[in-house]
mmCIF file with all atom_site columns, C-alpha atoms in Angstrom:
data_model
loop_
_atom_site.group_PDB
_atom_site.id
_atom_site.type_symbol
_atom_site.label_atom_id
_atom_site.label_alt_id
_atom_site.label_comp_id
_atom_site.label_asym_id
_atom_site.label_entity_id
_atom_site.label_seq_id
_atom_site.pdbx_PDB_ins_code
_atom_site.Cartn_x
_atom_site.Cartn_y
_atom_site.Cartn_z
_atom_site.occupancy
_atom_site.B_iso_or_equiv
_atom_site.pdbx_formal_charge
_atom_site.auth_seq_id
_atom_site.auth_comp_id
_atom_site.auth_asym_id
_atom_site.auth_atom_id
_atom_site.pdbx_PDB_model_num
ATOM 1   C CA . ALA A 1 1   ? 106.263 100.867 76.130  1.00 77.00 ? 1   ALA A CA 1
ATOM 2   C CA . GLN A 1 2   ? 104.347 97.138  75.687  1.00 86.00 ? 2   GLN A CA 1
ATOM 3   C CA . SER A 1 3   ? 101.186 97.111  76.653  1.00 92.00 ? 3   SER A CA 1
ATOM 4   C CA . VAL A 1 4   ? 97.615  95.259  75.980  1.00 96.00 ? 4   VAL A CA 1
ATOM 5   C CA . THR A 1 5   ? 94.148  96.941  76.092  1.00 96.00 ? 5   THR A CA 1
ATOM 6   C CA . GLN A 1 6   ? 91.011  94.858  76.006  1.00 97.00 ? 6   GLN A CA 1
ATOM 7   C CA . PRO A 1 7   ? 88.055  97.870  75.907  1.00 96.00 ? 7   PRO A CA 1
ATOM 8   C CA . ASP A 1 8   ? 85.434  95.663  77.037  1.00 95.00 ? 8   ASP A CA 1
ATOM 9   C CA . ILE A 1 9   ? 85.417  94.452  81.046  1.00 95.00 ? 9   ILE A CA 1
ATOM 10  C CA . HIS A 1 10  ? 82.252  92.657  80.669  1.00 96.00 ? 10  HIS A CA 1
ATOM 11  C CA . ILE A 1 11  ? 80.143  91.049  77.523  1.00 97.00 ? 11  ILE A CA 1
ATOM 12  C CA . THR A 1 12  ? 76.664  89.534  77.666  1.00 97.00 ? 12  THR A CA 1
ATOM 13  C CA . VAL A 1 13  ? 75.744  87.382  74.654  1.00 97.00 ? 13  VAL A CA 1
ATOM 14  C CA . SER A 1 14  ? 72.630  84.883  74.184  1.00 97.00 ? 14  SER A CA 1
ATOM 15  C CA . GLU A 1 15  ? 73.729  81.013  73.763  1.00 97.00 ? 15  GLU A CA 1
ATOM 16  C CA . GLY A 1 16  ? 74.165  80.477  69.935  1.00 97.00 ? 16  GLY A CA 1
ATOM 17  C CA . ALA A 1 17  ? 74.890  84.377  69.291  1.00 97.00 ? 17  ALA A CA 1
ATOM 18  C CA . SER A 1 18  ? 78.263  85.537  67.590  1.00 97.00 ? 18  SER A CA 1
ATOM 19  C CA . LEU A 1 19  ? 81.196  86.810  69.537  1.00 97.00 ? 19  LEU A CA 1
ATOM 20  C CA . GLU A 1 20  ? 83.880  89.323  69.159  1.00 98.00 ? 20  GLU A CA 1
ATOM 21  C CA . LEU A 1 21  ? 86.372  90.369  72.309  1.00 98.00 ? 21  LEU A CA 1
ATOM 22  C CA . ARG A 1 22  ? 88.505  92.812  71.441  1.00 98.00 ? 22  ARG A CA 1
ATOM 23  C CA . CYS A 1 23  ? 92.216  93.076  72.061  1.00 97.00 ? 23  CYS A CA 1
ATOM 24  C CA . ASN A 1 24  ? 94.887  96.089  70.773  1.00 97.00 ? 24  ASN A CA 1
ATOM 25  C CA . TYR A 1 25  ? 98.320  96.101  71.592  1.00 95.00 ? 25  TYR A CA 1
ATOM 26  C CA . SER A 1 26  ? 101.447 98.037  71.633  1.00 92.00 ? 26  SER A CA 1
ATOM 27  C CA . TYR A 1 27  ? 104.713 96.440  70.691  1.00 86.00 ? 27  TYR A CA 1
ATOM 28  C CA . GLY A 1 28  ? 107.564 97.980  68.775  1.00 77.00 ? 28  GLY A CA 1
ATOM 29  C CA . ALA A 1 29  ? 108.816 94.472  66.956  1.00 79.00 ? 29  ALA A CA 1
ATOM 30  C CA . THR A 1 30  ? 106.464 91.974  65.306  1.00 80.00 ? 30  THR A CA 1
ATOM 31  C CA . PRO A 1 31  ? 104.097 90.791  68.118  1.00 88.00 ? 31  PRO A CA 1
ATOM 32  C CA . TYR A 1 32  ? 103.450 87.325  69.663  1.00 92.00 ? 32  TYR A CA 1
ATOM 33  C CA . LEU A 1 33  ? 100.050 87.468  70.616  1.00 95.00 ? 33  LEU A CA 1
ATOM 34  C CA . PHE A 1 34  ? 98.063  84.787  72.459  1.00 96.00 ? 34  PHE A CA 1
ATOM 35  C CA . TRP A 1 35  ? 94.321  84.551  73.819  1.00 97.00 ? 35  TRP A CA 1
ATOM 36  C CA . TYR A 1 36  ? 93.929  82.527  76.841  1.00 97.00 ? 36  TYR A CA 1
ATOM 37  C CA . VAL A 1 37  ? 90.771  81.521  78.770  1.00 97.00 ? 37  VAL A CA 1
ATOM 38  C CA . GLN A 1 38  ? 90.370  81.282  82.384  1.00 94.00 ? 38  GLN A CA 1
ATOM 39  C CA . SER A 1 39  ? 87.289  79.770  84.240  1.00 91.00 ? 39  SER A CA 1
ATOM 40  C CA . PRO A 1 40  ? 86.906  80.770  88.275  1.00 85.00 ? 40  PRO A CA 1
ATOM 41  C CA . GLY A 1 41  ? 89.371  79.804  90.170  1.00 79.00 ? 41  GLY A CA 1
ATOM 42  C CA . GLN A 1 42  ? 91.422  78.155  87.460  1.00 82.00 ? 42  GLN A CA 1
ATOM 43  C CA . GLY A 1 43  ? 94.549  78.443  85.627  1.00 86.00 ? 43  GLY A CA 1
ATOM 44  C CA . LEU A 1 44  ? 94.942  79.618  81.871  1.00 93.00 ? 44  LEU A CA 1
ATOM 45  C CA . GLN A 1 45  ? 94.169  77.754  78.919  1.00 94.00 ? 45  GLN A CA 1
ATOM 46  C CA . LEU A 1 46  ? 95.636  78.591  75.895  1.00 94.00 ? 46  LEU A CA 1
ATOM 47  C CA . LEU A 1 47  ? 93.016  79.262  73.295  1.00 97.00 ? 47  LEU A CA 1
ATOM 48  C CA . LEU A 1 48  ? 95.050  80.112  70.416  1.00 96.00 ? 48  LEU A CA 1
ATOM 49  C CA . LYS A 1 49  ? 98.509  82.110  69.321  1.00 94.00 ? 49  LYS A CA 1
ATOM 50  C CA . TYR A 1 50  ? 99.909  84.206  66.514  1.00 93.00 ? 50  TYR A CA 1
ATOM 51  C CA . PHE A 1 51  ? 103.336 83.827  65.813  1.00 90.00 ? 51  PHE A CA 1
ATOM 52  C CA . SER A 1 52  ? 103.846 84.991  62.282  1.00 85.00 ? 52  SER A CA 1
ATOM 53  C CA . GLY A 1 53  ? 102.258 83.957  58.686  1.00 86.00 ? 53  GLY A CA 1
ATOM 54  C CA . ASP A 1 54  ? 98.270  83.704  58.545  1.00 87.00 ? 54  ASP A CA 1
ATOM 55  C CA . THR A 1 55  ? 96.792  86.523  59.696  1.00 90.00 ? 55  THR A CA 1
ATOM 56  C CA . LEU A 1 56  ? 93.791  84.326  60.710  1.00 96.00 ? 56  LEU A CA 1
ATOM 57  C CA . VAL A 1 57  ? 94.383  81.554  63.023  1.00 96.00 ? 57  VAL A CA 1
ATOM 58  C CA . GLN A 1 58  ? 92.505  79.088  64.492  1.00 97.00 ? 58  GLN A CA 1
ATOM 59  C CA . GLY A 1 59  ? 92.208  77.775  67.865  1.00 96.00 ? 59  GLY A CA 1
ATOM 60  C CA . ILE A 1 60  ? 90.541  75.187  70.060  1.00 96.00 ? 60  ILE A CA 1
ATOM 61  C CA . LYS A 1 61  ? 86.803  75.232  71.193  1.00 94.00 ? 61  LYS A CA 1
ATOM 62  C CA . GLY A 1 62  ? 85.732  76.749  67.883  1.00 96.00 ? 62  GLY A CA 1
ATOM 63  C CA . PHE A 1 63  ? 87.723  79.810  68.472  1.00 97.00 ? 63  PHE A CA 1
ATOM 64  C CA . GLU A 1 64  ? 89.471  81.945  66.060  1.00 98.00 ? 64  GLU A CA 1
ATOM 65  C CA . ALA A 1 65  ? 91.261  85.417  65.912  1.00 98.00 ? 65  ALA A CA 1
ATOM 66  C CA . GLU A 1 66  ? 92.661  88.190  63.362  1.00 96.00 ? 66  GLU A CA 1
ATOM 67  C CA . PHE A 1 67  ? 95.858  89.956  63.393  1.00 95.00 ? 67  PHE A CA 1
ATOM 68  C CA . LYS A 1 68  ? 95.621  93.041  62.285  1.00 94.00 ? 68  LYS A CA 1
ATOM 69  C CA . ARG A 1 69  ? 98.819  94.952  62.101  1.00 92.00 ? 69  ARG A CA 1
ATOM 70  C CA . SER A 1 70  ? 97.326  98.334  60.631  1.00 91.00 ? 70  SER A CA 1
ATOM 71  C CA . GLN A 1 71  ? 95.037  98.247  63.677  1.00 93.00 ? 71  GLN A CA 1
ATOM 72  C CA . SER A 1 72  ? 97.269  96.901  66.228  1.00 93.00 ? 72  SER A CA 1
ATOM 73  C CA . SER A 1 73  ? 94.831  94.164  67.259  1.00 96.00 ? 73  SER A CA 1
ATOM 74  C CA . PHE A 1 74  ? 94.151  90.756  67.825  1.00 97.00 ? 74  PHE A CA 1
ATOM 75  C CA . ASN A 1 75  ? 90.477  90.163  68.016  1.00 98.00 ? 75  ASN A CA 1
ATOM 76  C CA . LEU A 1 76  ? 88.809  86.487  69.009  1.00 98.00 ? 76  LEU A CA 1
ATOM 77  C CA . ARG A 1 77  ? 85.886  85.530  67.701  1.00 98.00 ? 77  ARG A CA 1
ATOM 78  C CA . LYS A 1 78  ? 83.731  82.672  67.876  1.00 98.00 ? 78  LYS A CA 1
ATOM 79  C CA . PRO A 1 79  ? 80.462  81.984  65.571  1.00 97.00 ? 79  PRO A CA 1
ATOM 80  C CA . SER A 1 80  ? 78.277  80.301  68.037  1.00 97.00 ? 80  SER A CA 1
ATOM 81  C CA . VAL A 1 81  ? 78.655  80.773  71.529  1.00 97.00 ? 81  VAL A CA 1
ATOM 82  C CA . HIS A 1 82  ? 77.928  77.598  73.740  1.00 96.00 ? 82  HIS A CA 1
ATOM 83  C CA . TRP A 1 83  ? 76.802  78.073  77.530  1.00 95.00 ? 83  TRP A CA 1
ATOM 84  C CA . SER A 1 84  ? 80.307  76.628  78.459  1.00 94.00 ? 84  SER A CA 1
ATOM 85  C CA . ASP A 1 85  ? 81.916  79.594  76.848  1.00 96.00 ? 85  ASP A CA 1
ATOM 86  C CA . ALA A 1 86  ? 81.240  81.729  80.106  1.00 96.00 ? 86  ALA A CA 1
ATOM 87  C CA . ALA A 1 87  ? 84.682  82.390  81.560  1.00 96.00 ? 87  ALA A CA 1
ATOM 88  C CA . GLU A 1 88  ? 87.047  85.112  81.414  1.00 97.00 ? 88  GLU A CA 1
ATOM 89  C CA . TYR A 1 89  ? 89.284  85.877  78.489  1.00 98.00 ? 89  TYR A CA 1
ATOM 90  C CA . PHE A 1 90  ? 92.928  87.070  78.343  1.00 98.00 ? 90  PHE A CA 1
ATOM 91  C CA . CYS A 1 91  ? 94.676  88.611  75.815  1.00 97.00 ? 91  CYS A CA 1
ATOM 92  C CA . ALA A 1 92  ? 98.708  88.818  75.668  1.00 96.00 ? 92  ALA A CA 1
ATOM 93  C CA . VAL A 1 93  ? 101.616 89.737  73.800  1.00 94.00 ? 93  VAL A CA 1
ATOM 94  C CA . GLN A 1 94  ? 104.781 88.097  74.505  1.00 91.00 ? 94  GLN A CA 1
ATOM 95  C CA . GLY A 1 95  ? 107.771 90.795  75.127  1.00 83.00 ? 95  GLY A CA 1
ATOM 96  C CA . THR A 1 96  ? 111.399 89.088  75.420  1.00 81.00 ? 96  THR A CA 1
ATOM 97  C CA . TYR A 1 97  ? 110.058 86.175  77.169  1.00 80.00 ? 97  TYR A CA 1
ATOM 98  C CA . LYS A 1 98  ? 107.497 87.521  79.657  1.00 88.00 ? 98  LYS A CA 1
ATOM 99  C CA . TYR A 1 99  ? 103.796 87.940  78.896  1.00 93.00 ? 99  TYR A CA 1
ATOM 100 C CA . ILE A 1 100 ? 102.386 91.295  79.151  1.00 94.00 ? 100 ILE A CA 1
ATOM 101 C CA . PHE A 1 101 ? 98.145  90.438  79.672  1.00 96.00 ? 101 PHE A CA 1
ATOM 102 C CA . GLY A 1 102 ? 95.233  92.837  79.284  1.00 96.00 ? 102 GLY A CA 1
ATOM 103 C CA . THR A 1 103 ? 92.996  93.396  82.355  1.00 96.00 ? 103 THR A CA 1
ATOM 104 C CA . GLY A 1 104 ? 90.427  90.485  80.981  1.00 97.00 ? 104 GLY A CA 1
ATOM 105 C CA . THR A 1 105 ? 87.032  90.158  79.470  1.00 97.00 ? 105 THR A CA 1
ATOM 106 C CA . ARG A 1 106 ? 84.316  88.266  81.339  1.00 97.00 ? 106 ARG A CA 1
ATOM 107 C CA . LEU A 1 107 ? 81.866  86.479  79.234  1.00 97.00 ? 107 LEU A CA 1
ATOM 108 C CA . LYS A 1 108 ? 78.427  86.263  80.259  1.00 97.00 ? 108 LYS A CA 1
ATOM 109 C CA . VAL A 1 109 ? 76.009  83.656  78.126  1.00 97.00 ? 109 VAL A CA 1
ATOM 110 C CA . LEU A 1 110 ? 72.419  83.886  78.406  1.00 96.00 ? 110 LEU A CA 1
ATOM 111 C CA . ALA A 1 111 ? 70.373  80.737  77.979  1.00 89.00 ? 111 ALA A CA 1
ATOM 112 C CA . ASP B 2 1   ? 102.580 65.166  79.549  1.00 56.00 ? 1   ASP B CA 1
ATOM 113 C CA . THR B 2 2   ? 101.131 65.851  83.148  1.00 78.00 ? 2   THR B CA 1
ATOM 114 C CA . GLY B 2 3   ? 100.904 69.539  82.753  1.00 92.00 ? 3   GLY B CA 1
ATOM 115 C CA . VAL B 2 4   ? 102.123 72.152  84.855  1.00 95.00 ? 4   VAL B CA 1
ATOM 116 C CA . SER B 2 5   ? 101.305 71.244  88.825  1.00 96.00 ? 5   SER B CA 1
ATOM 117 C CA . GLN B 2 6   ? 101.212 73.917  91.591  1.00 97.00 ? 6   GLN B CA 1
ATOM 118 C CA . ASP B 2 7   ? 101.204 72.936  95.495  1.00 97.00 ? 7   ASP B CA 1
ATOM 119 C CA . PRO B 2 8   ? 99.033  73.906  97.290  1.00 97.00 ? 8   PRO B CA 1
ATOM 120 C CA . ARG B 2 9   ? 96.207  75.040  95.536  1.00 96.00 ? 9   ARG B CA 1
ATOM 121 C CA . HIS B 2 10  ? 94.827  77.387  98.358  1.00 97.00 ? 10  HIS B CA 1
ATOM 122 C CA . LYS B 2 11  ? 96.912  78.800  101.257 1.00 98.00 ? 11  LYS B CA 1
ATOM 123 C CA . ILE B 2 12  ? 95.133  80.660  104.181 1.00 98.00 ? 12  ILE B CA 1
ATOM 124 C CA . THR B 2 13  ? 97.769  82.438  106.470 1.00 98.00 ? 13  THR B CA 1
ATOM 125 C CA . LYS B 2 14  ? 97.975  85.050  108.924 1.00 98.00 ? 14  LYS B CA 1
ATOM 126 C CA . ARG B 2 15  ? 99.861  87.954  108.403 1.00 97.00 ? 15  ARG B CA 1
ATOM 127 C CA . GLY B 2 16  ? 103.528 87.634  109.156 1.00 97.00 ? 16  GLY B CA 1
ATOM 128 C CA . GLN B 2 17  ? 103.847 84.445  108.653 1.00 98.00 ? 17  GLN B CA 1
ATOM 129 C CA . ASN B 2 18  ? 106.472 82.922  105.914 1.00 98.00 ? 18  ASN B CA 1
ATOM 130 C CA . VAL B 2 19  ? 104.403 80.648  102.903 1.00 98.00 ? 19  VAL B CA 1
ATOM 131 C CA . THR B 2 20  ? 106.080 78.600  100.190 1.00 98.00 ? 20  THR B CA 1
ATOM 132 C CA . PHE B 2 21  ? 104.412 77.361  97.117  1.00 98.00 ? 21  PHE B CA 1
ATOM 133 C CA . ARG B 2 22  ? 105.718 74.937  94.597  1.00 98.00 ? 22  ARG B CA 1
ATOM 134 C CA . CYS B 2 23  ? 105.477 74.336  90.793  1.00 98.00 ? 23  CYS B CA 1
ATOM 135 C CA . ASP B 2 24  ? 106.365 71.578  88.799  1.00 97.00 ? 24  ASP B CA 1
ATOM 136 C CA . PRO B 2 25  ? 106.682 72.443  85.072  1.00 96.00 ? 25  PRO B CA 1
ATOM 137 C CA . ILE B 2 26  ? 106.129 70.509  82.070  1.00 95.00 ? 26  ILE B CA 1
ATOM 138 C CA . SER B 2 27  ? 109.162 67.847  82.121  1.00 91.00 ? 27  SER B CA 1
ATOM 139 C CA . GLU B 2 28  ? 110.853 68.842  79.078  1.00 89.00 ? 28  GLU B CA 1
ATOM 140 C CA . HIS B 2 29  ? 110.420 72.543  79.574  1.00 93.00 ? 29  HIS B CA 1
ATOM 141 C CA . ASN B 2 30  ? 113.510 74.598  80.567  1.00 93.00 ? 30  ASN B CA 1
ATOM 142 C CA . ARG B 2 31  ? 111.979 77.829  80.972  1.00 94.00 ? 31  ARG B CA 1
ATOM 143 C CA . LEU B 2 32  ? 109.730 78.596  84.192  1.00 96.00 ? 32  LEU B CA 1
ATOM 144 C CA . TYR B 2 33  ? 107.505 82.046  85.014  1.00 96.00 ? 33  TYR B CA 1
ATOM 145 C CA . TRP B 2 34  ? 105.756 83.395  88.112  1.00 97.00 ? 34  TRP B CA 1
ATOM 146 C CA . TYR B 2 35  ? 102.944 85.541  87.891  1.00 96.00 ? 35  TYR B CA 1
ATOM 147 C CA . ARG B 2 36  ? 100.814 87.366  90.355  1.00 96.00 ? 36  ARG B CA 1
ATOM 148 C CA . GLN B 2 37  ? 96.810  87.509  89.449  1.00 95.00 ? 37  GLN B CA 1
ATOM 149 C CA . THR B 2 38  ? 94.792  90.121  91.695  1.00 94.00 ? 38  THR B CA 1
ATOM 150 C CA . LEU B 2 39  ? 91.061  90.295  91.535  1.00 88.00 ? 39  LEU B CA 1
ATOM 151 C CA . GLY B 2 40  ? 89.858  91.519  88.370  1.00 86.00 ? 40  GLY B CA 1
ATOM 152 C CA . GLN B 2 41  ? 93.265  91.764  86.922  1.00 91.00 ? 41  GLN B CA 1
ATOM 153 C CA . GLY B 2 42  ? 95.265  89.963  84.162  1.00 93.00 ? 42  GLY B CA 1
ATOM 154 C CA . PRO B 2 43  ? 98.363  87.969  85.435  1.00 95.00 ? 43  PRO B CA 1
ATOM 155 C CA . GLU B 2 44  ? 101.549 90.413  86.099  1.00 95.00 ? 44  GLU B CA 1
ATOM 156 C CA . PHE B 2 45  ? 104.918 89.023  85.414  1.00 94.00 ? 45  PHE B CA 1
ATOM 157 C CA . LEU B 2 46  ? 106.606 87.940  89.046  1.00 95.00 ? 46  LEU B CA 1
ATOM 158 C CA . THR B 2 47  ? 110.264 86.144  87.763  1.00 95.00 ? 47  THR B CA 1
ATOM 159 C CA . TYR B 2 48  ? 111.792 84.063  85.055  1.00 93.00 ? 48  TYR B CA 1
ATOM 160 C CA . PHE B 2 49  ? 114.335 81.206  85.205  1.00 95.00 ? 49  PHE B CA 1
ATOM 161 C CA . GLN B 2 50  ? 116.127 79.453  82.543  1.00 93.00 ? 50  GLN B CA 1
ATOM 162 C CA . ASN B 2 51  ? 116.764 76.683  83.556  1.00 92.00 ? 51  ASN B CA 1
ATOM 163 C CA . GLU B 2 52  ? 118.225 77.077  87.278  1.00 92.00 ? 52  GLU B CA 1
ATOM 164 C CA . ALA B 2 53  ? 119.429 80.386  86.383  1.00 93.00 ? 53  ALA B CA 1
ATOM 165 C CA . GLN B 2 54  ? 117.009 83.444  87.645  1.00 92.00 ? 54  GLN B CA 1
ATOM 166 C CA . LEU B 2 55  ? 117.400 85.796  85.048  1.00 92.00 ? 55  LEU B CA 1
ATOM 167 C CA . GLU B 2 56  ? 115.004 88.724  85.642  1.00 89.00 ? 56  GLU B CA 1
ATOM 168 C CA . LYS B 2 57  ? 112.868 89.860  88.841  1.00 90.00 ? 57  LYS B CA 1
ATOM 169 C CA . SER B 2 58  ? 109.792 92.176  88.508  1.00 90.00 ? 58  SER B CA 1
ATOM 170 C CA . ARG B 2 59  ? 109.904 95.212  90.253  1.00 88.00 ? 59  ARG B CA 1
ATOM 171 C CA . LEU B 2 60  ? 106.759 93.568  91.919  1.00 83.00 ? 60  LEU B CA 1
ATOM 172 C CA . LEU B 2 61  ? 109.051 91.116  93.477  1.00 85.00 ? 61  LEU B CA 1
ATOM 173 C CA . SER B 2 62  ? 110.115 92.721  96.855  1.00 87.00 ? 62  SER B CA 1
ATOM 174 C CA . ASP B 2 63  ? 112.798 91.742  98.977  1.00 91.00 ? 63  ASP B CA 1
ATOM 175 C CA . ARG B 2 64  ? 110.165 89.518  101.189 1.00 95.00 ? 64  ARG B CA 1
ATOM 176 C CA . PHE B 2 65  ? 109.818 87.541  98.214  1.00 95.00 ? 65  PHE B CA 1
ATOM 177 C CA . SER B 2 66  ? 112.324 84.794  96.588  1.00 95.00 ? 66  SER B CA 1
ATOM 178 C CA . ALA B 2 67  ? 112.050 82.322  94.135  1.00 96.00 ? 67  ALA B CA 1
ATOM 179 C CA . GLU B 2 68  ? 114.642 79.317  93.206  1.00 95.00 ? 68  GLU B CA 1
ATOM 180 C CA . ARG B 2 69  ? 115.021 76.666  90.771  1.00 96.00 ? 69  ARG B CA 1
ATOM 181 C CA . PRO B 2 70  ? 117.329 73.759  92.174  1.00 90.00 ? 70  PRO B CA 1
ATOM 182 C CA . LYS B 2 71  ? 118.589 72.019  89.307  1.00 85.00 ? 71  LYS B CA 1
ATOM 183 C CA . GLY B 2 72  ? 116.272 73.434  86.758  1.00 84.00 ? 72  GLY B CA 1
ATOM 184 C CA . SER B 2 73  ? 113.427 71.231  87.394  1.00 90.00 ? 73  SER B CA 1
ATOM 185 C CA . PHE B 2 74  ? 110.572 72.332  90.256  1.00 96.00 ? 74  PHE B CA 1
ATOM 186 C CA . SER B 2 75  ? 110.300 76.161  91.539  1.00 97.00 ? 75  SER B CA 1
ATOM 187 C CA . THR B 2 76  ? 109.289 77.494  94.972  1.00 97.00 ? 76  THR B CA 1
ATOM 188 C CA . LEU B 2 77  ? 108.496 80.879  95.515  1.00 97.00 ? 77  LEU B CA 1
ATOM 189 C CA . GLU B 2 78  ? 108.703 82.042  99.282  1.00 97.00 ? 78  GLU B CA 1
ATOM 190 C CA . ILE B 2 79  ? 106.801 85.170  100.896 1.00 97.00 ? 79  ILE B CA 1
ATOM 191 C CA . GLN B 2 80  ? 108.482 85.970  104.178 1.00 97.00 ? 80  GLN B CA 1
ATOM 192 C CA . ARG B 2 81  ? 106.388 88.131  106.436 1.00 97.00 ? 81  ARG B CA 1
ATOM 193 C CA . THR B 2 82  ? 103.098 87.851  104.436 1.00 97.00 ? 82  THR B CA 1
ATOM 194 C CA . GLU B 2 83  ? 101.067 91.103  104.377 1.00 96.00 ? 83  GLU B CA 1
ATOM 195 C CA . GLN B 2 84  ? 97.307  91.561  103.425 1.00 96.00 ? 84  GLN B CA 1
ATOM 196 C CA . GLY B 2 85  ? 98.385  92.961  99.957  1.00 95.00 ? 85  GLY B CA 1
ATOM 197 C CA . ASP B 2 86  ? 100.036 89.522  99.147  1.00 96.00 ? 86  ASP B CA 1
ATOM 198 C CA . SER B 2 87  ? 96.690  87.851  99.062  1.00 97.00 ? 87  SER B CA 1
ATOM 199 C CA . ALA B 2 88  ? 96.280  87.066  95.041  1.00 96.00 ? 88  ALA B CA 1
ATOM 200 C CA . MET B 2 89  ? 96.579  83.862  92.859  1.00 95.00 ? 89  MET B CA 1
ATOM 201 C CA . TYR B 2 90  ? 100.060 82.911  92.490  1.00 97.00 ? 90  TYR B CA 1
ATOM 202 C CA . LEU B 2 91  ? 100.255 81.185  88.924  1.00 96.00 ? 91  LEU B CA 1
ATOM 203 C CA . CYS B 2 92  ? 103.478 79.370  87.729  1.00 97.00 ? 92  CYS B CA 1
ATOM 204 C CA . ALA B 2 93  ? 103.811 78.796  83.760  1.00 96.00 ? 93  ALA B CA 1
ATOM 205 C CA . SER B 2 94  ? 106.718 76.802  81.700  1.00 95.00 ? 94  SER B CA 1
ATOM 206 C CA . SER B 2 95  ? 107.778 76.805  78.141  1.00 93.00 ? 95  SER B CA 1
ATOM 207 C CA . LEU B 2 96  ? 110.141 75.294  75.807  1.00 90.00 ? 96  LEU B CA 1
ATOM 208 C CA . GLU B 2 97  ? 112.400 78.236  74.814  1.00 80.00 ? 97  GLU B CA 1
ATOM 209 C CA . VAL B 2 98  ? 110.615 81.134  73.694  1.00 75.00 ? 98  VAL B CA 1
ATOM 210 C CA . LEU B 2 99  ? 107.263 78.999  72.421  1.00 79.00 ? 99  LEU B CA 1
ATOM 211 C CA . GLU B 2 100 ? 104.195 79.306  74.309  1.00 88.00 ? 100 GLU B CA 1
ATOM 212 C CA . GLN B 2 101 ? 103.435 79.136  77.873  1.00 93.00 ? 101 GLN B CA 1
ATOM 213 C CA . TYR B 2 102 ? 101.957 76.692  79.722  1.00 94.00 ? 102 TYR B CA 1
ATOM 214 C CA . PHE B 2 103 ? 99.887  77.258  82.874  1.00 95.00 ? 103 PHE B CA 1
ATOM 215 C CA . GLY B 2 104 ? 99.482  75.462  86.099  1.00 95.00 ? 104 GLY B CA 1
ATOM 216 C CA . PRO B 2 105 ? 96.006  75.780  87.920  1.00 94.00 ? 105 PRO B CA 1
ATOM 217 C CA . GLY B 2 106 ? 97.793  78.533  90.590  1.00 95.00 ? 106 GLY B CA 1
ATOM 218 C CA . THR B 2 107 ? 98.066  78.819  94.085  1.00 96.00 ? 107 THR B CA 1
ATOM 219 C CA . ARG B 2 108 ? 95.222  81.249  95.900  1.00 96.00 ? 108 ARG B CA 1
ATOM 220 C CA . LEU B 2 109 ? 97.152  82.974  98.863  1.00 97.00 ? 109 LEU B CA 1
ATOM 221 C CA . THR B 2 110 ? 94.438  84.580  101.411 1.00 97.00 ? 110 THR B CA 1
ATOM 222 C CA . VAL B 2 111 ? 96.353  86.726  104.462 1.00 98.00 ? 111 VAL B CA 1
ATOM 223 C CA . THR B 2 112 ? 94.218  87.295  107.238 1.00 97.00 ? 112 THR B CA 1
#
């Protein structure tokens, strides 16, 4: 069955520190993978996507993610977190057409 | 490109009432999706349209739920005889073929 696991429900980092959010997926074929960010009461904004090719993908707002097929992972990283990055982050895998989302990781940024 | 829009943004209704939400996708997008998101969870797929054809409905979409996309443009999601368990954020997304989905701001439904 297709699924996405985000092991960390909450993560707290200090402003300026590096960040890594974990995502593991289960999918039979080559996955299309996505990271979205959601601010409170808002919709989802696409940060980056992986379809094929280079396994390190760059996104908006200084985020990047690395696809590792052997580990079934697609972890999101940012070298230096800003206070405005505080939000909820969702990893998703695309099935035939619908997305399967993880339960999200809520990021808190300390000043 | 004005993005995906949804109306209303918030809806409070009493149990047993009917509600209808509207989604306007990005104009050139032929695919439209509805998801539901409850507190502390990721969005869950409800239904999918390719142009005006509804191609899949999740088992989450009980017979009290109906969705339409007349003429392959905007879409409506209606919930009849609302229940407290229907309280959630209803998200609409659109895409061009199987490319990435763009989400609207959502409609937050509260059933009292």
